Amino acid sequence: MLASQWSKNIQHWLLPERCVVCSKRGALHRDLCIQCLGAFPLIDRPCPACALPLPPDAPAGSLCGACVGHERRFARTVAAFTYAEPVSTLIAAFKYRAGLPQGRVLGDLLLLDVQARYTGARMPELLLPVPLHPTRLRERGFNQALVLARQLGSCLRIPVVAEALARSCHTPPQRGLSAAERKHNLRGAFALQGNLAAYGAIALVDDVVTTMSTMREIARVLWRAHPQLELHVWCIARA
C-alpha cells in the first residue's frame, strides 16, 4: 500500500495534472482545477427515481409527477450533473473523440456522487453498461458506457458484465428525436443474452440520459425475463 502511494506521488510530480477544461494545473490528483469544477452544473433537488429536478415546493426526496405515474420505476437514478457546459463538451470529447482523460475525470466525479447517494444504502450487485450495436461500435472504436462502468466497478468492487445485454437493432441516433420518437425508435432494440436470476439489484450505466427511453426499454427487457430485479441508473449527466 505504501509503495503504491509512493508510486502515485512520483507520477503526480513527474506528470502534473492538467485541467481538461482550461488546461491549467489540476488539483486533488485530478485533471481538473477547482475553478472549473465549480462551474459544473449540479441538479437541484433531483427526483430519486429519474434525477429530473423537483419543483421548489416539493418535499426533498419525493418523486416527480412522471415517476409517480409509472407502475414500475427505477429504484434510484444517480446523475452527477445537468447536461450543460462544460460537462456536455467533455462528454462529447470522451464519446466521439476517444477523450479518455475527459472520461476519467467525469467517471471520478460520478463515483463521488454514487458513493454519497448510497451512504447507508445497499449498492447494486452488478453493473450493466448500455450496449452499442456492432456497427456503431466499429465506427466509434469503443463503448464509452463500458469504459465508465469498468472504472466505477473497479473502484466500488462491483462486477461488470458487458455481454449480458446486446443491441440487436441498428437504430438511428436518438439525438434530435422527440420523446415519443425515441420510444418508438428503441422498441425491440435490446436483447438479453445472459441469465441474471442470481442478482437482486443491478445498475444500468451510460454517459447521458435524456428522456429515459433507452433505460426504460432495457428495463422492459430485463423485467420480462427477471421480474424480481431492482434496477438503478447511473449516468454522468441528465438532459
Coordinates of C-alpha atoms in Angstrom, one line a residue:
M1 CA 0.0 0.0 0.0
L2 CA 2.8 2.4 1.0
A3 CA 4.8 1.5 -2.2
S4 CA 1.6 2.2 -4.3
Q5 CA 1.2 5.6 -2.7
W6 CA 4.8 6.5 -3.3
S7 CA 4.4 5.5 -6.9
K8 CA 1.4 7.7 -7.3
N9 CA 3.2 10.7 -5.6
I10 CA 6.2 10.3 -8.0
Q11 CA 3.8 10.1 -11.0
H12 CA 2.0 13.3 -10.0
W13 CA 5.3 15.1 -9.5
L14 CA 6.7 14.0 -12.9
L15 CA 3.4 14.3 -14.8
P16 CA 1.3 17.0 -13.0
E17 CA -2.4 17.1 -13.7
R18 CA -3.8 19.4 -16.4
C19 CA -7.4 20.6 -16.3
V20 CA -9.3 19.0 -19.1
V21 CA -11.4 22.2 -19.3
C22 CA -8.9 25.1 -19.2
S23 CA -5.5 23.3 -19.4
K24 CA -4.3 24.9 -16.1
R25 CA -2.8 22.9 -13.3
G26 CA -5.2 20.4 -11.9
A27 CA -6.0 19.8 -8.3
L28 CA -6.7 16.9 -5.9
H29 CA -4.8 14.5 -8.1
R30 CA -7.3 15.0 -10.8
D31 CA -7.1 16.5 -14.3
L32 CA -9.5 19.3 -13.3
C33 CA -8.9 22.6 -11.5
I34 CA -11.0 23.8 -8.6
Q35 CA -12.4 26.8 -10.6
C36 CA -13.7 24.7 -13.5
L37 CA -15.1 22.1 -11.1
G38 CA -17.2 24.9 -9.5
A39 CA -18.7 25.6 -12.9
F40 CA -20.1 22.1 -13.4
P41 CA -23.9 22.3 -13.4
L42 CA -25.4 20.3 -10.5
I43 CA -29.0 19.1 -10.5
D44 CA -31.0 20.9 -7.9
R45 CA -33.2 18.6 -5.8
P46 CA -33.3 15.6 -8.1
C47 CA -36.1 13.1 -8.2
P48 CA -34.6 9.9 -6.7
A49 CA -36.1 7.7 -9.4
C50 CA -35.3 9.7 -12.6
A51 CA -33.0 12.5 -11.4
L52 CA -35.1 15.3 -13.0
P53 CA -35.2 18.4 -10.8
L54 CA -38.2 18.6 -8.5
P55 CA -40.3 21.8 -8.2
P56 CA -39.1 24.2 -5.5
D57 CA -42.1 23.4 -3.2
A58 CA -41.7 19.6 -3.4
P59 CA -40.5 17.8 -0.3
A60 CA -36.9 16.7 -0.6
G61 CA -36.7 13.0 -1.7
S62 CA -40.2 12.9 -3.2
L63 CA -40.9 11.5 -6.6
C64 CA -41.7 13.8 -9.6
G65 CA -45.1 13.6 -11.3
A66 CA -43.8 11.4 -14.2
C67 CA -42.4 8.8 -11.8
V68 CA -45.4 8.7 -9.6
G69 CA -47.4 7.6 -12.7
H70 CA -45.2 4.7 -13.6
E71 CA -46.3 1.3 -12.4
R72 CA -42.7 0.1 -12.2
R73 CA -39.9 2.6 -11.9
F74 CA -36.2 2.6 -11.2
A75 CA -35.2 2.3 -7.6
R76 CA -32.7 5.1 -7.9
T77 CA -31.1 7.2 -10.6
V78 CA -27.8 8.9 -10.0
A79 CA -26.9 11.7 -12.4
A80 CA -23.8 13.7 -11.4
F81 CA -24.7 16.8 -13.4
T82 CA -27.1 18.5 -15.7
Y83 CA -26.2 18.1 -19.4
A84 CA -24.8 21.6 -20.0
E85 CA -21.5 23.3 -20.4
P86 CA -18.7 22.4 -19.6
V87 CA -19.9 18.9 -18.9
S88 CA -21.5 18.5 -22.4
T89 CA -18.3 19.4 -24.2
L90 CA -16.3 16.9 -22.0
I91 CA -18.8 14.1 -22.7
A92 CA -18.6 14.8 -26.5
A93 CA -14.8 14.6 -26.3
F94 CA -15.0 11.4 -24.4
K95 CA -17.7 9.8 -26.5
Y96 CA -16.8 10.9 -30.1
R97 CA -13.1 11.6 -29.9
A98 CA -11.9 8.9 -27.5
G99 CA -11.1 11.5 -24.9
L100 CA -10.1 9.1 -22.1
P101 CA -8.7 11.9 -19.8
Q102 CA -12.1 13.6 -20.0
G103 CA -13.9 10.3 -19.4
R104 CA -11.7 9.5 -16.4
V105 CA -12.4 12.9 -14.8
L106 CA -16.2 12.5 -15.4
G107 CA -16.1 9.0 -14.1
D108 CA -14.3 10.1 -10.9
L109 CA -16.9 12.7 -10.2
L110 CA -19.8 10.3 -10.9
L111 CA -18.1 7.9 -8.5
L112 CA -18.1 10.5 -5.7
D113 CA -21.8 11.2 -6.4
V114 CA -22.7 7.5 -6.3
Q115 CA -20.8 7.0 -3.0
A116 CA -22.6 10.0 -1.5
R117 CA -26.1 8.9 -2.7
Y118 CA -25.7 5.3 -1.3
T119 CA -24.4 6.3 2.1
G120 CA -26.1 3.7 4.4
A121 CA -27.8 2.0 1.5
R122 CA -27.2 -1.2 -0.4
M123 CA -25.2 -0.9 -3.6
P124 CA -26.3 -2.8 -6.7
E125 CA -24.6 -6.2 -7.1
L126 CA -23.9 -5.8 -10.9
L127 CA -23.2 -3.1 -13.4
L128 CA -24.6 -3.4 -17.0
P129 CA -23.3 -0.8 -19.5
V130 CA -25.8 0.2 -22.2
P131 CA -24.5 -1.6 -25.3
L132 CA -23.7 -0.3 -28.7
H133 CA -24.7 -2.0 -31.9
P134 CA -21.7 -3.7 -33.5
T135 CA -21.9 -1.3 -36.5
R136 CA -21.6 1.8 -34.2
L137 CA -19.0 0.1 -32.0
R138 CA -16.8 -0.3 -35.1
E139 CA -17.4 3.3 -36.1
R140 CA -16.5 4.7 -32.7
G141 CA -13.9 2.1 -31.7
F142 CA -15.1 1.7 -28.1
N143 CA -18.2 1.8 -25.9
Q144 CA -18.0 4.8 -23.6
A145 CA -20.6 3.2 -21.3
L146 CA -18.4 0.1 -20.8
V147 CA -15.3 2.2 -20.1
L148 CA -17.3 4.2 -17.5
A149 CA -18.8 1.0 -15.9
R150 CA -15.4 -0.6 -15.6
Q151 CA -14.0 2.5 -13.9
L152 CA -16.9 2.5 -11.4
G153 CA -16.9 -1.2 -10.9
S154 CA -13.2 -1.3 -10.2
C155 CA -13.4 1.4 -7.6
L156 CA -16.6 0.0 -6.0
R157 CA -15.7 -3.6 -6.4
I158 CA -18.8 -4.4 -8.3
P159 CA -18.6 -6.8 -11.2
V160 CA -19.3 -5.5 -14.7
V161 CA -20.9 -7.8 -17.4
A162 CA -20.7 -6.3 -20.9
E163 CA -22.2 -9.4 -22.7
A164 CA -25.5 -9.7 -20.8
L165 CA -27.2 -7.1 -23.0
A166 CA -26.9 -6.7 -26.7
R167 CA -28.0 -4.0 -29.1
S168 CA -29.9 -6.2 -31.6
C169 CA -31.1 -3.4 -33.9
H170 CA -29.0 -0.7 -35.5
T171 CA -31.4 2.2 -34.8
P172 CA -30.9 5.8 -35.9
P173 CA -29.2 8.1 -33.3
Q174 CA -31.6 9.3 -30.5
R175 CA -30.2 12.8 -30.7
G176 CA -32.8 15.3 -32.1
L177 CA -35.8 12.9 -31.7
S178 CA -38.8 13.7 -29.6
A179 CA -39.7 11.6 -26.5
A180 CA -42.3 9.7 -28.5
E181 CA -39.9 9.2 -31.4
R182 CA -37.2 8.0 -29.1
K183 CA -39.5 5.4 -27.5
H184 CA -40.6 4.1 -30.9
N185 CA -37.1 4.1 -32.2
L186 CA -35.9 1.8 -29.4
R187 CA -38.7 -0.8 -29.4
G188 CA -37.1 -4.2 -29.8
A189 CA -33.6 -2.7 -29.9
F190 CA -32.1 -4.7 -27.0
A191 CA -31.9 -8.4 -26.3
L192 CA -30.9 -10.2 -23.1
Q193 CA -28.1 -12.7 -23.6
G194 CA -27.3 -13.7 -20.0
N195 CA -29.1 -15.2 -17.0
L196 CA -29.4 -12.6 -14.3
A197 CA -31.5 -14.7 -11.9
A198 CA -28.8 -14.7 -9.3
Y199 CA -28.9 -10.9 -8.8
G200 CA -31.3 -8.7 -6.9
A201 CA -30.2 -5.2 -7.8
I202 CA -28.5 -4.1 -11.0
A203 CA -27.3 -0.6 -12.1
L204 CA -27.5 0.4 -15.8
V205 CA -24.6 2.7 -16.7
D206 CA -24.5 5.3 -19.5
D207 CA -22.9 8.6 -20.2
V208 CA -26.1 10.7 -20.7
V209 CA -29.8 10.1 -20.0
T210 CA -32.2 12.3 -21.8
T211 CA -35.8 11.0 -21.7
M212 CA -35.1 7.7 -20.0
S213 CA -36.4 5.9 -23.2
T214 CA -33.3 3.8 -23.5
M215 CA -33.3 2.8 -19.9
R216 CA -37.0 2.0 -19.9
E217 CA -36.7 -0.2 -22.9
I218 CA -33.8 -2.1 -21.3
A219 CA -35.8 -2.3 -18.1
R220 CA -38.7 -3.8 -20.1
V221 CA -36.5 -6.5 -21.5
L222 CA -34.9 -7.3 -18.1
W223 CA -38.2 -7.3 -16.1
R224 CA -39.8 -9.6 -18.7
A225 CA -37.1 -12.2 -18.0
H226 CA -36.4 -11.4 -14.3
P227 CA -39.3 -9.6 -12.7
Q228 CA -37.5 -9.7 -9.3
L229 CA -34.8 -7.3 -10.4
E230 CA -34.4 -3.9 -8.7
L231 CA -33.0 -1.6 -11.3
H232 CA -30.9 1.5 -10.8
V233 CA -29.5 4.0 -13.3
W234 CA -26.1 5.7 -13.1
C235 CA -25.0 8.4 -15.6
I236 CA -22.7 11.3 -15.9
A237 CA -25.4 13.8 -16.9
R238 CA -29.2 14.1 -17.1
A239 CA -30.5 16.2 -20.0

